[in-house]
Coordinates of C-alpha atoms in Angstrom, one line a residue:
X1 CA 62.6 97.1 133.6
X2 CA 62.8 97.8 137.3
X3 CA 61.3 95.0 139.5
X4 CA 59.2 96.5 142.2
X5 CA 59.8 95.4 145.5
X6 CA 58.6 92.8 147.4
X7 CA 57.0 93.6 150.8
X8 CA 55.3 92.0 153.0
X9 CA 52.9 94.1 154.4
X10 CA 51.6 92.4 157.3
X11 CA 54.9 91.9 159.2
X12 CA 55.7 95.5 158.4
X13 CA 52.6 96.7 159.6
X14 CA 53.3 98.0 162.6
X15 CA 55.6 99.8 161.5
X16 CA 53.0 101.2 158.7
X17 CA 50.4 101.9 162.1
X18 CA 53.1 104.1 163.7
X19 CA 53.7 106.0 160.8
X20 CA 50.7 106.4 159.3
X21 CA 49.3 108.0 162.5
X22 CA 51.3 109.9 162.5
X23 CA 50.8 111.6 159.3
X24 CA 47.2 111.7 160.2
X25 CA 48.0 113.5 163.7
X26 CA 49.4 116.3 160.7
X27 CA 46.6 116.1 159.0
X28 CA 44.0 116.3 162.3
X29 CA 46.1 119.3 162.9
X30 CA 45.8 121.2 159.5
X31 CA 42.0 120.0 159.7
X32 CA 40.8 120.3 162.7
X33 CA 39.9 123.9 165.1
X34 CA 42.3 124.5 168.0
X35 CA 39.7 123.8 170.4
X36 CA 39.5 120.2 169.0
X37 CA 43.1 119.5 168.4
X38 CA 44.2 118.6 172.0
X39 CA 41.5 115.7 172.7
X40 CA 41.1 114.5 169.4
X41 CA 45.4 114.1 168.7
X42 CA 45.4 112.3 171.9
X43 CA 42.6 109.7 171.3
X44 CA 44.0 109.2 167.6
X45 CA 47.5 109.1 169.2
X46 CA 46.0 106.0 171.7
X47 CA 44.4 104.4 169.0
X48 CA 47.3 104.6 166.7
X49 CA 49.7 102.4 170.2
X50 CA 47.3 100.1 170.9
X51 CA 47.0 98.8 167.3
X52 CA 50.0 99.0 166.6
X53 CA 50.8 97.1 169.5
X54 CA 47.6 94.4 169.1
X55 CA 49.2 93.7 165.6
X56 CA 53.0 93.2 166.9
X57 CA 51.8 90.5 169.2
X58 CA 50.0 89.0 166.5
X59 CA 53.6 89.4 164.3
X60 CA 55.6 87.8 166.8
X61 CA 53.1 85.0 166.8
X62 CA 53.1 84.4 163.3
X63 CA 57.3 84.1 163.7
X64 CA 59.0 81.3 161.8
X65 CA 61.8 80.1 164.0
X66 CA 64.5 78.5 161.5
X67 CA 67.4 76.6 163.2
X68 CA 70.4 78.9 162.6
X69 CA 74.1 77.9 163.8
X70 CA 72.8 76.4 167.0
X71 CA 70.8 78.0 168.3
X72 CA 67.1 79.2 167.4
X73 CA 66.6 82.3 165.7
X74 CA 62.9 83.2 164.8
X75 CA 62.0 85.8 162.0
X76 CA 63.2 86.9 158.1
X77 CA 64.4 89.4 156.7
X78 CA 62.0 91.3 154.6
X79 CA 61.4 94.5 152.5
X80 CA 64.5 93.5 150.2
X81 CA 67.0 92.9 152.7
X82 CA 66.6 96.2 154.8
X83 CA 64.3 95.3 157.8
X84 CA 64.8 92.2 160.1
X85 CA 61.9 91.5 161.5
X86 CA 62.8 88.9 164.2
X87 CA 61.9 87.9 167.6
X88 CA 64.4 90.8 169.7
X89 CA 63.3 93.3 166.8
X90 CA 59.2 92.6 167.7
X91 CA 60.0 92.2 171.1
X92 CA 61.6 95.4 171.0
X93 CA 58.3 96.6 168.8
X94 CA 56.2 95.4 171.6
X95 CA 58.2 97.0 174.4
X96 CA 58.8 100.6 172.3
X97 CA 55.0 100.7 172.0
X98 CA 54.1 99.9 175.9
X99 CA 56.9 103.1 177.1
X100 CA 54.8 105.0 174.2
X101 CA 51.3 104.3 176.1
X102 CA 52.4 105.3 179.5
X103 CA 54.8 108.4 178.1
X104 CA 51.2 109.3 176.4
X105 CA 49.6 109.5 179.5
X106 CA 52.3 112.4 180.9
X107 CA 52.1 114.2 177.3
X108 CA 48.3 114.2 177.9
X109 CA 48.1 115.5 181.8
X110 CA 46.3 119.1 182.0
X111 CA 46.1 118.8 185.6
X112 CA 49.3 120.7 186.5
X113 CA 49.4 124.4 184.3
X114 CA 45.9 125.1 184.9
X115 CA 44.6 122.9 182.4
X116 CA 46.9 123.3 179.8
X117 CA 49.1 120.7 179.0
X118 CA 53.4 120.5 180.0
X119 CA 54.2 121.3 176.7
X120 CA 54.8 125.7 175.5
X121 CA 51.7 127.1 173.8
X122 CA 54.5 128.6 170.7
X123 CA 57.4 127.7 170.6
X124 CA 58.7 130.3 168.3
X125 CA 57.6 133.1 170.9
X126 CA 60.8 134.9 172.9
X127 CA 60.8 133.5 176.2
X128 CA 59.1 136.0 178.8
X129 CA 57.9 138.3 175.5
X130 CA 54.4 140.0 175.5
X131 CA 53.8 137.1 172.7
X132 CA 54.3 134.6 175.4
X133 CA 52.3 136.5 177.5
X134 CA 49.8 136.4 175.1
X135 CA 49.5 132.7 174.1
X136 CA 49.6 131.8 178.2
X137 CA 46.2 135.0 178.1
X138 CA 44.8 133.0 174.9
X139 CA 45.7 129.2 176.5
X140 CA 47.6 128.7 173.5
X141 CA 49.0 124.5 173.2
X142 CA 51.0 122.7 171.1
X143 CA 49.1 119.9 169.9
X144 CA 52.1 119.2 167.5
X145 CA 53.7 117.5 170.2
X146 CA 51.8 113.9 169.6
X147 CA 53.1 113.5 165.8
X148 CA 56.3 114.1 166.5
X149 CA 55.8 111.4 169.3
X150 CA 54.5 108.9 167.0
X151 CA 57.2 109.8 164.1
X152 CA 60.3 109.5 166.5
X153 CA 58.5 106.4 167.7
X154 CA 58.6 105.0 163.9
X155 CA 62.1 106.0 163.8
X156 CA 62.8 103.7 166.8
X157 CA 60.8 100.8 165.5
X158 CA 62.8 101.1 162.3
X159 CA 66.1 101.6 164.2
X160 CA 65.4 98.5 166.6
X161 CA 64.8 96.5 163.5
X162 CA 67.1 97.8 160.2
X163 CA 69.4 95.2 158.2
X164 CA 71.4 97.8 156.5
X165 CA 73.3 101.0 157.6
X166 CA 71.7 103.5 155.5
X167 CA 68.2 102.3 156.6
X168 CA 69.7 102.3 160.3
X169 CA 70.7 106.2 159.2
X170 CA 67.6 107.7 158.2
X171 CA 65.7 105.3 161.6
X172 CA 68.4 107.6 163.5
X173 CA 67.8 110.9 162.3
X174 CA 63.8 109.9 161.9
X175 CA 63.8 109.4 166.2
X176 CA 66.8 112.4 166.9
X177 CA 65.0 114.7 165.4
X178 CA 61.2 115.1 166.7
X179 CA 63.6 114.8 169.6
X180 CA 65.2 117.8 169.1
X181 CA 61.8 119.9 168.8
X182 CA 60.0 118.1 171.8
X183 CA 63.1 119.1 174.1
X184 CA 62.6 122.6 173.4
X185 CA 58.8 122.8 174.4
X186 CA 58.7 122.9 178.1
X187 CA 56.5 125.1 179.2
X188 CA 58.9 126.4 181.9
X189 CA 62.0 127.1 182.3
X190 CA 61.7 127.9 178.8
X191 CA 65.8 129.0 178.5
X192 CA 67.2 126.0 179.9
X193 CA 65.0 124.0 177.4
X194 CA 66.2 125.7 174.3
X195 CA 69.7 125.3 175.7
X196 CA 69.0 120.9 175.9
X197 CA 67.3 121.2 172.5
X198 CA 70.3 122.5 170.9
X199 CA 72.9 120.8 172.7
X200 CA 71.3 117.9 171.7
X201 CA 71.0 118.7 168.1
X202 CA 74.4 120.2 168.0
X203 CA 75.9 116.9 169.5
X204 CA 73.4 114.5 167.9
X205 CA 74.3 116.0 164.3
X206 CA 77.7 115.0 165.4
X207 CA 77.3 111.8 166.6
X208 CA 75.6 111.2 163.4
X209 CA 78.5 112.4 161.5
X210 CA 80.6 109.5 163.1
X211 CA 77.7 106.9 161.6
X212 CA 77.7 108.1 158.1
X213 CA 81.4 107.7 157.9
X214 CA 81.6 104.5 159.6
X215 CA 78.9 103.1 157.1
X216 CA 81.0 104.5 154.5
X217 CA 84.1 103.1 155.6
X218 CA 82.2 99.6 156.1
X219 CA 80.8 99.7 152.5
X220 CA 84.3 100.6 151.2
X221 CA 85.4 97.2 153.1
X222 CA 82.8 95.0 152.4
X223 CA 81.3 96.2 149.0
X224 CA 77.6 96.6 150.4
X225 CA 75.8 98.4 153.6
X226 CA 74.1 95.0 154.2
X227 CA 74.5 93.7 157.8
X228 CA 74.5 90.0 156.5
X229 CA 76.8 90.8 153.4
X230 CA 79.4 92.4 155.7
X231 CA 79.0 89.5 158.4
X232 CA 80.2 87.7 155.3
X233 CA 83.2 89.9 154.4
X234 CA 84.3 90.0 157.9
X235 CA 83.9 86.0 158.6
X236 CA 86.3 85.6 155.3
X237 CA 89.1 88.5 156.1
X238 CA 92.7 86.9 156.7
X239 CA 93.5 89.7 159.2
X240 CA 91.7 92.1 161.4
X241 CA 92.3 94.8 158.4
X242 CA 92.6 98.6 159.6
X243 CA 89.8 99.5 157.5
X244 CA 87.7 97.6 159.4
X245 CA 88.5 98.4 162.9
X246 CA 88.0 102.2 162.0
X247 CA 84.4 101.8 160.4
X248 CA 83.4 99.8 163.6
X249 CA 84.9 102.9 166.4
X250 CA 83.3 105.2 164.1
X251 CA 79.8 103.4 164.1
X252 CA 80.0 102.6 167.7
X253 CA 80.9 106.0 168.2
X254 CA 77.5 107.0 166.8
X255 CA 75.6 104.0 168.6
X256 CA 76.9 104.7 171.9
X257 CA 76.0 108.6 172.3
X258 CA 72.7 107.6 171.6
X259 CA 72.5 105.2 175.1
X260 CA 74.4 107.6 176.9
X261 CA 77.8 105.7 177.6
X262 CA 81.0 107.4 178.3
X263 CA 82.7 109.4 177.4
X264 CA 80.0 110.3 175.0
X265 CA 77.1 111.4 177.4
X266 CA 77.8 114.7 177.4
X267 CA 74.4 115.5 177.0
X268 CA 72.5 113.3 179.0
X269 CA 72.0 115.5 182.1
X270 CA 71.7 118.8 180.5
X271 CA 68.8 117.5 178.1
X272 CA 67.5 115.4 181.1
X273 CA 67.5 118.1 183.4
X274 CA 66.0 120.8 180.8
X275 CA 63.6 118.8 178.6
X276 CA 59.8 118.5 179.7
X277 CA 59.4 115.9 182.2
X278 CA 57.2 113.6 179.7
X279 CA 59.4 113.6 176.7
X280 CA 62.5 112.9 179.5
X281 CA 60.9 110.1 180.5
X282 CA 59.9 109.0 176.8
X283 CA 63.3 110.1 175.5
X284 CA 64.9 108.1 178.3
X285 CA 63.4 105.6 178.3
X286 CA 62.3 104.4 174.0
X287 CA 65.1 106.0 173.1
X288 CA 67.9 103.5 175.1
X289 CA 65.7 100.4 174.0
X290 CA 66.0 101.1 170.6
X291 CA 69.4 102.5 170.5
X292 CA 71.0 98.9 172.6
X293 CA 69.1 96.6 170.1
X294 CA 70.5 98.5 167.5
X295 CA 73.6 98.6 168.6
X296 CA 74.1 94.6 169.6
X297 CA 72.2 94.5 166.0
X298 CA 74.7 95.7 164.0
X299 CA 77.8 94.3 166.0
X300 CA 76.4 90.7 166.7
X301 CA 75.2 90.1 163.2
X302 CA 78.0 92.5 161.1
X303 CA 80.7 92.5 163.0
X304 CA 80.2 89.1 164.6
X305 CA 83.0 87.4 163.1
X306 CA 85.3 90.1 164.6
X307 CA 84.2 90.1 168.0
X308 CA 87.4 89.7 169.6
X309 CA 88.5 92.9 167.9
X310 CA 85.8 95.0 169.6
X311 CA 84.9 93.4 172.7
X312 CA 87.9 94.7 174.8
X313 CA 86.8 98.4 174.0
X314 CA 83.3 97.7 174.7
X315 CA 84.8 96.0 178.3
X316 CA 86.5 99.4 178.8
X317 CA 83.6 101.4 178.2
X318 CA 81.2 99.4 180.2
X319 CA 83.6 99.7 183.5
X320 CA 84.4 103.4 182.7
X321 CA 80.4 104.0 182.2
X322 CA 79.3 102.4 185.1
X323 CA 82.0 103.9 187.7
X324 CA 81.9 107.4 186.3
X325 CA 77.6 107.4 186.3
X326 CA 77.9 105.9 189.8
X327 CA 80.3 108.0 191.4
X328 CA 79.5 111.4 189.6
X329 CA 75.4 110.9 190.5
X330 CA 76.3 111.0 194.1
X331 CA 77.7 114.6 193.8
X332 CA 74.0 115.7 192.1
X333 CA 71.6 117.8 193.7
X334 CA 69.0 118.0 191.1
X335 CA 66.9 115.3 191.1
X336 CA 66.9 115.0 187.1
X337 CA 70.3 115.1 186.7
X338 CA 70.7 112.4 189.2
X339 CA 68.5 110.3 187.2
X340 CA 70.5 111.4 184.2
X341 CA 74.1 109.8 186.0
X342 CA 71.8 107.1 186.6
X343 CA 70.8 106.3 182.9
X344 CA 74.5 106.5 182.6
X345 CA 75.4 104.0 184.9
X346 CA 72.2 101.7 184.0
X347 CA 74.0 102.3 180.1
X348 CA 77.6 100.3 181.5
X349 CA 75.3 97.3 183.1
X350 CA 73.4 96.9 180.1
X351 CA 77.3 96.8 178.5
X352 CA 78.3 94.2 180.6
X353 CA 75.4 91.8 178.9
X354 CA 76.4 93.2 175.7
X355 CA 79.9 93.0 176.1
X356 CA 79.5 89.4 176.8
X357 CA 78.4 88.3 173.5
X358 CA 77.0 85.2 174.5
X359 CA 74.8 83.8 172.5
X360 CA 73.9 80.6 174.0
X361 CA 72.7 77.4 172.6
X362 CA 68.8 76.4 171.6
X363 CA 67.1 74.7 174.7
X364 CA 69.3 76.1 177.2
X365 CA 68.2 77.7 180.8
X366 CA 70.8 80.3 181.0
X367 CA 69.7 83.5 179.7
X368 CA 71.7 85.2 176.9
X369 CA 73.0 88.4 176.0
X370 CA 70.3 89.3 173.9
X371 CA 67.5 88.3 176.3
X372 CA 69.0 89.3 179.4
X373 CA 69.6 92.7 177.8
X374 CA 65.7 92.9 176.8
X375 CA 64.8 92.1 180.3
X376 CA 66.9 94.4 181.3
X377 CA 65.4 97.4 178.9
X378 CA 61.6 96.5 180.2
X379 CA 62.3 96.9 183.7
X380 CA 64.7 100.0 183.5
X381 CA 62.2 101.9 181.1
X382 CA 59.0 101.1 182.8
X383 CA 60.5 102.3 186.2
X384 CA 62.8 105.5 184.4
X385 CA 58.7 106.6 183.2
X386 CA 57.2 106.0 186.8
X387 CA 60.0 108.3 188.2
X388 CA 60.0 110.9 186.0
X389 CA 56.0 110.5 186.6
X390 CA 56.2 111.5 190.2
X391 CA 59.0 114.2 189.5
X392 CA 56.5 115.9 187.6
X393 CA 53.8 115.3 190.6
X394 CA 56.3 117.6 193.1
X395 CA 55.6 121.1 192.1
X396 CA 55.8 124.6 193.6
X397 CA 54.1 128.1 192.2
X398 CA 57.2 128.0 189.9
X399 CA 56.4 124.4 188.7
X400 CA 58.5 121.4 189.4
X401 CA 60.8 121.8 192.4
X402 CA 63.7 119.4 190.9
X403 CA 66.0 120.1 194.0
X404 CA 66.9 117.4 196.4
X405 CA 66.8 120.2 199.2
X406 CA 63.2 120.6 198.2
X407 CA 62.0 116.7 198.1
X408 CA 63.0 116.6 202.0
X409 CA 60.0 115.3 204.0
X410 CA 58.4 114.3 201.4
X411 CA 57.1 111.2 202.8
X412 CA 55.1 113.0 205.6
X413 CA 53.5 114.9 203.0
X414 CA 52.8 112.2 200.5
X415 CA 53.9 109.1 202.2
X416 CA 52.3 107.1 199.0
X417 CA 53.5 109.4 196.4
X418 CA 57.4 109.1 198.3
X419 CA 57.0 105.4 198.7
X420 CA 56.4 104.9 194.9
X421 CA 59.2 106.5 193.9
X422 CA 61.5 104.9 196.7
X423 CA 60.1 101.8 195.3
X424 CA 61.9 102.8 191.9
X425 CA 65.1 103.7 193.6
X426 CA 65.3 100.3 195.0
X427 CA 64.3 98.8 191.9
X428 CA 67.2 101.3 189.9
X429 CA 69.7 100.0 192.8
X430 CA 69.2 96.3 192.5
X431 CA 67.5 95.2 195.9
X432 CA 65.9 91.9 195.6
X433 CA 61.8 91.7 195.1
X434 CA 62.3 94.4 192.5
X435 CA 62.7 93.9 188.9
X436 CA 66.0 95.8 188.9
X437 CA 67.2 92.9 190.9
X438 CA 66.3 90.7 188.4
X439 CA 67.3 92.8 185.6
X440 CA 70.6 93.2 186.7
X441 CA 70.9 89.5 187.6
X442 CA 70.2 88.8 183.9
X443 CA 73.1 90.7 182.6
X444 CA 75.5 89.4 184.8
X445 CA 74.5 85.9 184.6
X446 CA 75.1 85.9 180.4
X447 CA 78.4 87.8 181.1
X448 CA 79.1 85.4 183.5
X449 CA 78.6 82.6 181.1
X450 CA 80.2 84.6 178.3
X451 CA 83.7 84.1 180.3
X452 CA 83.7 88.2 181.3
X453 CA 83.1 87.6 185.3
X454 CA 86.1 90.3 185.7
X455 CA 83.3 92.6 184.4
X456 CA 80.0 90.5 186.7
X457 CA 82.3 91.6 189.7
X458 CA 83.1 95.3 189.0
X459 CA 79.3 95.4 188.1
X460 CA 78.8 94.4 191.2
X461 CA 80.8 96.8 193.2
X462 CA 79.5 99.7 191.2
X463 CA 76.3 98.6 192.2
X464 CA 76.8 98.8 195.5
X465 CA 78.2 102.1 194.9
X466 CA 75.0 103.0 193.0
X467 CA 73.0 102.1 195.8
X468 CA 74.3 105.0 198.3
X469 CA 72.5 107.8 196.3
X470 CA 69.4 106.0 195.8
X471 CA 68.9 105.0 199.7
X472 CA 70.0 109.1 200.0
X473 CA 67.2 110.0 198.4
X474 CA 65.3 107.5 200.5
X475 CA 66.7 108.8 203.8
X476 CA 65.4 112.5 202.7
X477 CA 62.0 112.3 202.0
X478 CA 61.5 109.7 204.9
X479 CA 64.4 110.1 207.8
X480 CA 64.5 114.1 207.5
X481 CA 62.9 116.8 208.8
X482 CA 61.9 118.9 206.2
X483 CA 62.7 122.8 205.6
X484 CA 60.0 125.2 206.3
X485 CA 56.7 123.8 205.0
X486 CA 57.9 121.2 203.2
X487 CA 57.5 120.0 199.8
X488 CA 54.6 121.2 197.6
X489 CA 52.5 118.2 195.9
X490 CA 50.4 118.8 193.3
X491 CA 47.5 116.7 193.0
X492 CA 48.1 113.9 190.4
X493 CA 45.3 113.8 187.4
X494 CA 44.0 110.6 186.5
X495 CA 46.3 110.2 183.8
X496 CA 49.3 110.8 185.6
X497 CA 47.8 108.2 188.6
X498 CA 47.8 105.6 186.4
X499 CA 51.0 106.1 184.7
X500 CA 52.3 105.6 188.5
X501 CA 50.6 102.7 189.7
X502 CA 51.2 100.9 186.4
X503 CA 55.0 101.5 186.4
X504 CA 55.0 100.6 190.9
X505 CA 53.0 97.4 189.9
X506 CA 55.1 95.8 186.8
X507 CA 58.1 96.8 189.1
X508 CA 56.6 94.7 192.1
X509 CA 55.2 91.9 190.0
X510 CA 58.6 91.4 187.8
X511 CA 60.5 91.5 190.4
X512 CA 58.3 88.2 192.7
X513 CA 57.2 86.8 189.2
X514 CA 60.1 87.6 186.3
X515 CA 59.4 83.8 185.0
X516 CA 56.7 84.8 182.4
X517 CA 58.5 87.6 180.8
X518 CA 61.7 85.5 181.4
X519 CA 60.1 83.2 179.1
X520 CA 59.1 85.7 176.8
X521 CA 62.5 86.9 175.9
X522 CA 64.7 83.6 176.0
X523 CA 61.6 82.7 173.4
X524 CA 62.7 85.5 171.1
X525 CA 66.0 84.1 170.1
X526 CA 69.0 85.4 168.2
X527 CA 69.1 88.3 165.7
X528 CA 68.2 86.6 161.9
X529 CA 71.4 87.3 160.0

């Protein structure tokens, strides 16, 4: 007899939401006329987020919060060992599902290709073919686009929140690759987006190569792919053992392509710079989240007891990450690959929280690496989707005009659209009143306490380093004259108007008022082992 497994369904459910949507989305588009399928995938796509985000909140209520080792850790760990669901992993539910919502609104904006949406009308057609020609005559879309959303969402949610590495594995190549196919959609520059597609899936494939055989090497140490049964084999090892050491390079080899750190970010800005400007802001955004929780999943609760083994490499790649995405950003003229060297750079600060591996004590006021690094993840993404929001607001006959050259004097054409996204800079670059500032204050406050300040102060530095191609950007679309006419804007849609303002006012209001969701994420706790 084979026991059937125990679930519980209602802490799981969001996970079912996601996921079930998105098979419906396939359905809806098997069912459904092609004149329907645009409107009716995006309300059941916005229907599918917000309950699935009502229903984490209500989850993360329900939390039990256990006293673990000193310090609180709030959640179980449930569908026979393979999912934690814990406060960082809901938080990180929560936060996955609000980047979803205002990535939707992008994915949704007709405004821009004479109401048609961002997104190729078939993908399969040769770029600048009579066929192309032909789905353009016959306003073909590709409605497809919003299930894949939702299923590399589940995989995200699942990634944020597995408790073994072969569930972690299929989470990664559920999220990499819808990925893969939404990066090759853009409706221009149709070449360079089929070159990021398969760069991506070429290197991703890889990356997930170095995983599987890290999980393998893992298992052959410990006897199981369970985080907590190898946190057990590594607490009771009598040396470092070689074994070990390899499986964790080769899993954080995997982990760390996927948030972009160096050397393995090869290819950030091509996939950035060629990928439609919604799924570039999703991708950059969702996809970083889950990536860091699963990351400081897997090495705070599996590898915890070797920490000193794998904290000096992670200290080497944060400095190299945040000096190389720093420097090399100032030498961009495209304004996605900028942003791109920017992930990269955001990718080594979040490494300095990480790196820390301070886990603090219950009741105390200083903000751990866990929290500070979920701070840290709301602010970035919220303000990586507004920016990529008004990149895809600047727009000539060709579509968007990407070139710095081409953004000059922007803010005496569209002094509120340039002051939005100068708002974001300053928030990227760390300037107080912006939730950057506080963001980045997080991380180097719990590295700070977690004895690394050699790493607080070259965070610092590259910071200020950082900050001289944000304020360039600044100084070009306000403090230069611009060439010829000036930059084209395209008037925003409604959808794409909100997206803005949303992403401008949670940047405002956590940077004068972080306290709340301060609060919020020192309340989530510790990973449940």
């Amino acid at each position: 007899m084979i026991p059937a497994a125990q679930l519980d369904y209602w802490v799981l459910s969001p996970l079912f939401v996601v996921a079930g949507f998105a098979v419906l989305g396939l359905i809806l588009e098997a069912a459904l006329g092609r004149r329907y399928r645009f409107v009716v995938q995006t309300i059941a796509t916005a229907i599918g987020l917000v309950a699935a985000l009502v229903v984490s909140v209500l989850v993360y209520g329900d939390l039990r919060t256990p006293e673990e080792a000193g310090h609180v850790a709030r959640g179980a760990v449930e569908a026979e060992g393979a999912v934690t669901v814990d406060g960082p992993g809901v938080i990180t539910w929560i936060m996955l599902l609000v980047f979803a919502l205002l990535s939707l609104g992008l994915f949704a904006e007709r405004r821009f290709e004479a109401g048609m949406s961002p997104f190729t009308g078939r993908a399969a057609d040769i770029p600048g073919s009579d066929e192309e020609s032909q789905a353009v005559q016959h306003r073909l879309e590709h409605t497809e686009v919003f299930p894949l959303m939702l299923f590399a969402l589940s995989g995200m949610m699942l990634f944020a929140t597995a408790n073994d590495l072969i569930t972690m594995f299929v989470a990664l190549e559920v999220l990499s690759l819808p990925l893969y196919v939404l990066c090759a959609l853009s409706r221009r520059r149709r070449l360079i987006s089929q070159e990021a597609a398969m760069k991506y899936f070429l290197l991703g494939a890889f990356s997930s190569v170095f995983f599987l055989y890290g999980a393998a090497l893992a298992y052959g140490y410990s006897g199981s792919l369970n985080l907590t049964i190898i946190d057990e084999a590594v607490s009771a090892r009598a040396d470092s053992g070689g074994l070990l050491l390899v499986a964790m390079a080769m899993i954080a080899v995997g982990l760390l392509f996927k948030i972009g750190a160096v050397p393995f970010h090869a290819w950030t800005p091509d996939v950035y710079q060629g990928a439609p400007t919604p799924v570039t802001g999703f991708m950059a955004a969702a996809t970083k989240a889950a990536a860091f929780i699963a990351l400081m999943r897997v090495f705070f609760v599996a590898f915890g007891g070797a920490s000193w083994d794998w904290r000096p490499t992670f200290w080497v790649v944060a400095v190299i990450t945040m000096v190389f995405g720093s420097v090399v950003a100032i030498a961009q003229t495209d304004v996605k690959r900028m942003l791109a060297y920017s992930s990269i750079a955001h990718a080594g600060f979040l490494l300095v929280g990480f790196s820390a591996a301070y886990v603090g004590i219950a009741n105390e006021a200083v903000l751990t690496s866990v929290s500070s690094v979920l701070f840290y993840l709301v602010v970035y993404g919220v303000a990586t989707i507004g920016a990529f929001a008004v990149v895809s607001v600047v727009r000539d006959s060709a579509g968007e005009t990407t070139h710095l050259a081409k953004w000059t004097g922007l803010g005496q054409r569209s002094p509120w659209l340039a002051g939005t996204f100068a708002l974001f800079m300053l928030s990227f670059a760390g300037i107080p009143l912006t939730a950057g500032f506080i963001g980045k204050w997080g991380v180097f406050a719990a590295a700070w306490a977690g004895g690394t300040w050699p790493l607080v102060v070259i965070g610092v530095l590259a910071s200020a380093l950082a900050a001289y191609f944000y304020v360039r950007v600044i100084v070009l679309m306000f403090f230069t004259e611009p060439v010829g006419d000036g930059p084209t804007v395209a008037a925003p849609g409604v959808l794409t108007t909100v997206v803005i303002a949303l992403a401008a006012i949670v940047t405002v209001v956590l940077g004068v008022l972080p306290g709340p969701l301060l609060d919020i994420v020192q309340h989530a706790g510790a990973f449940v082992r």
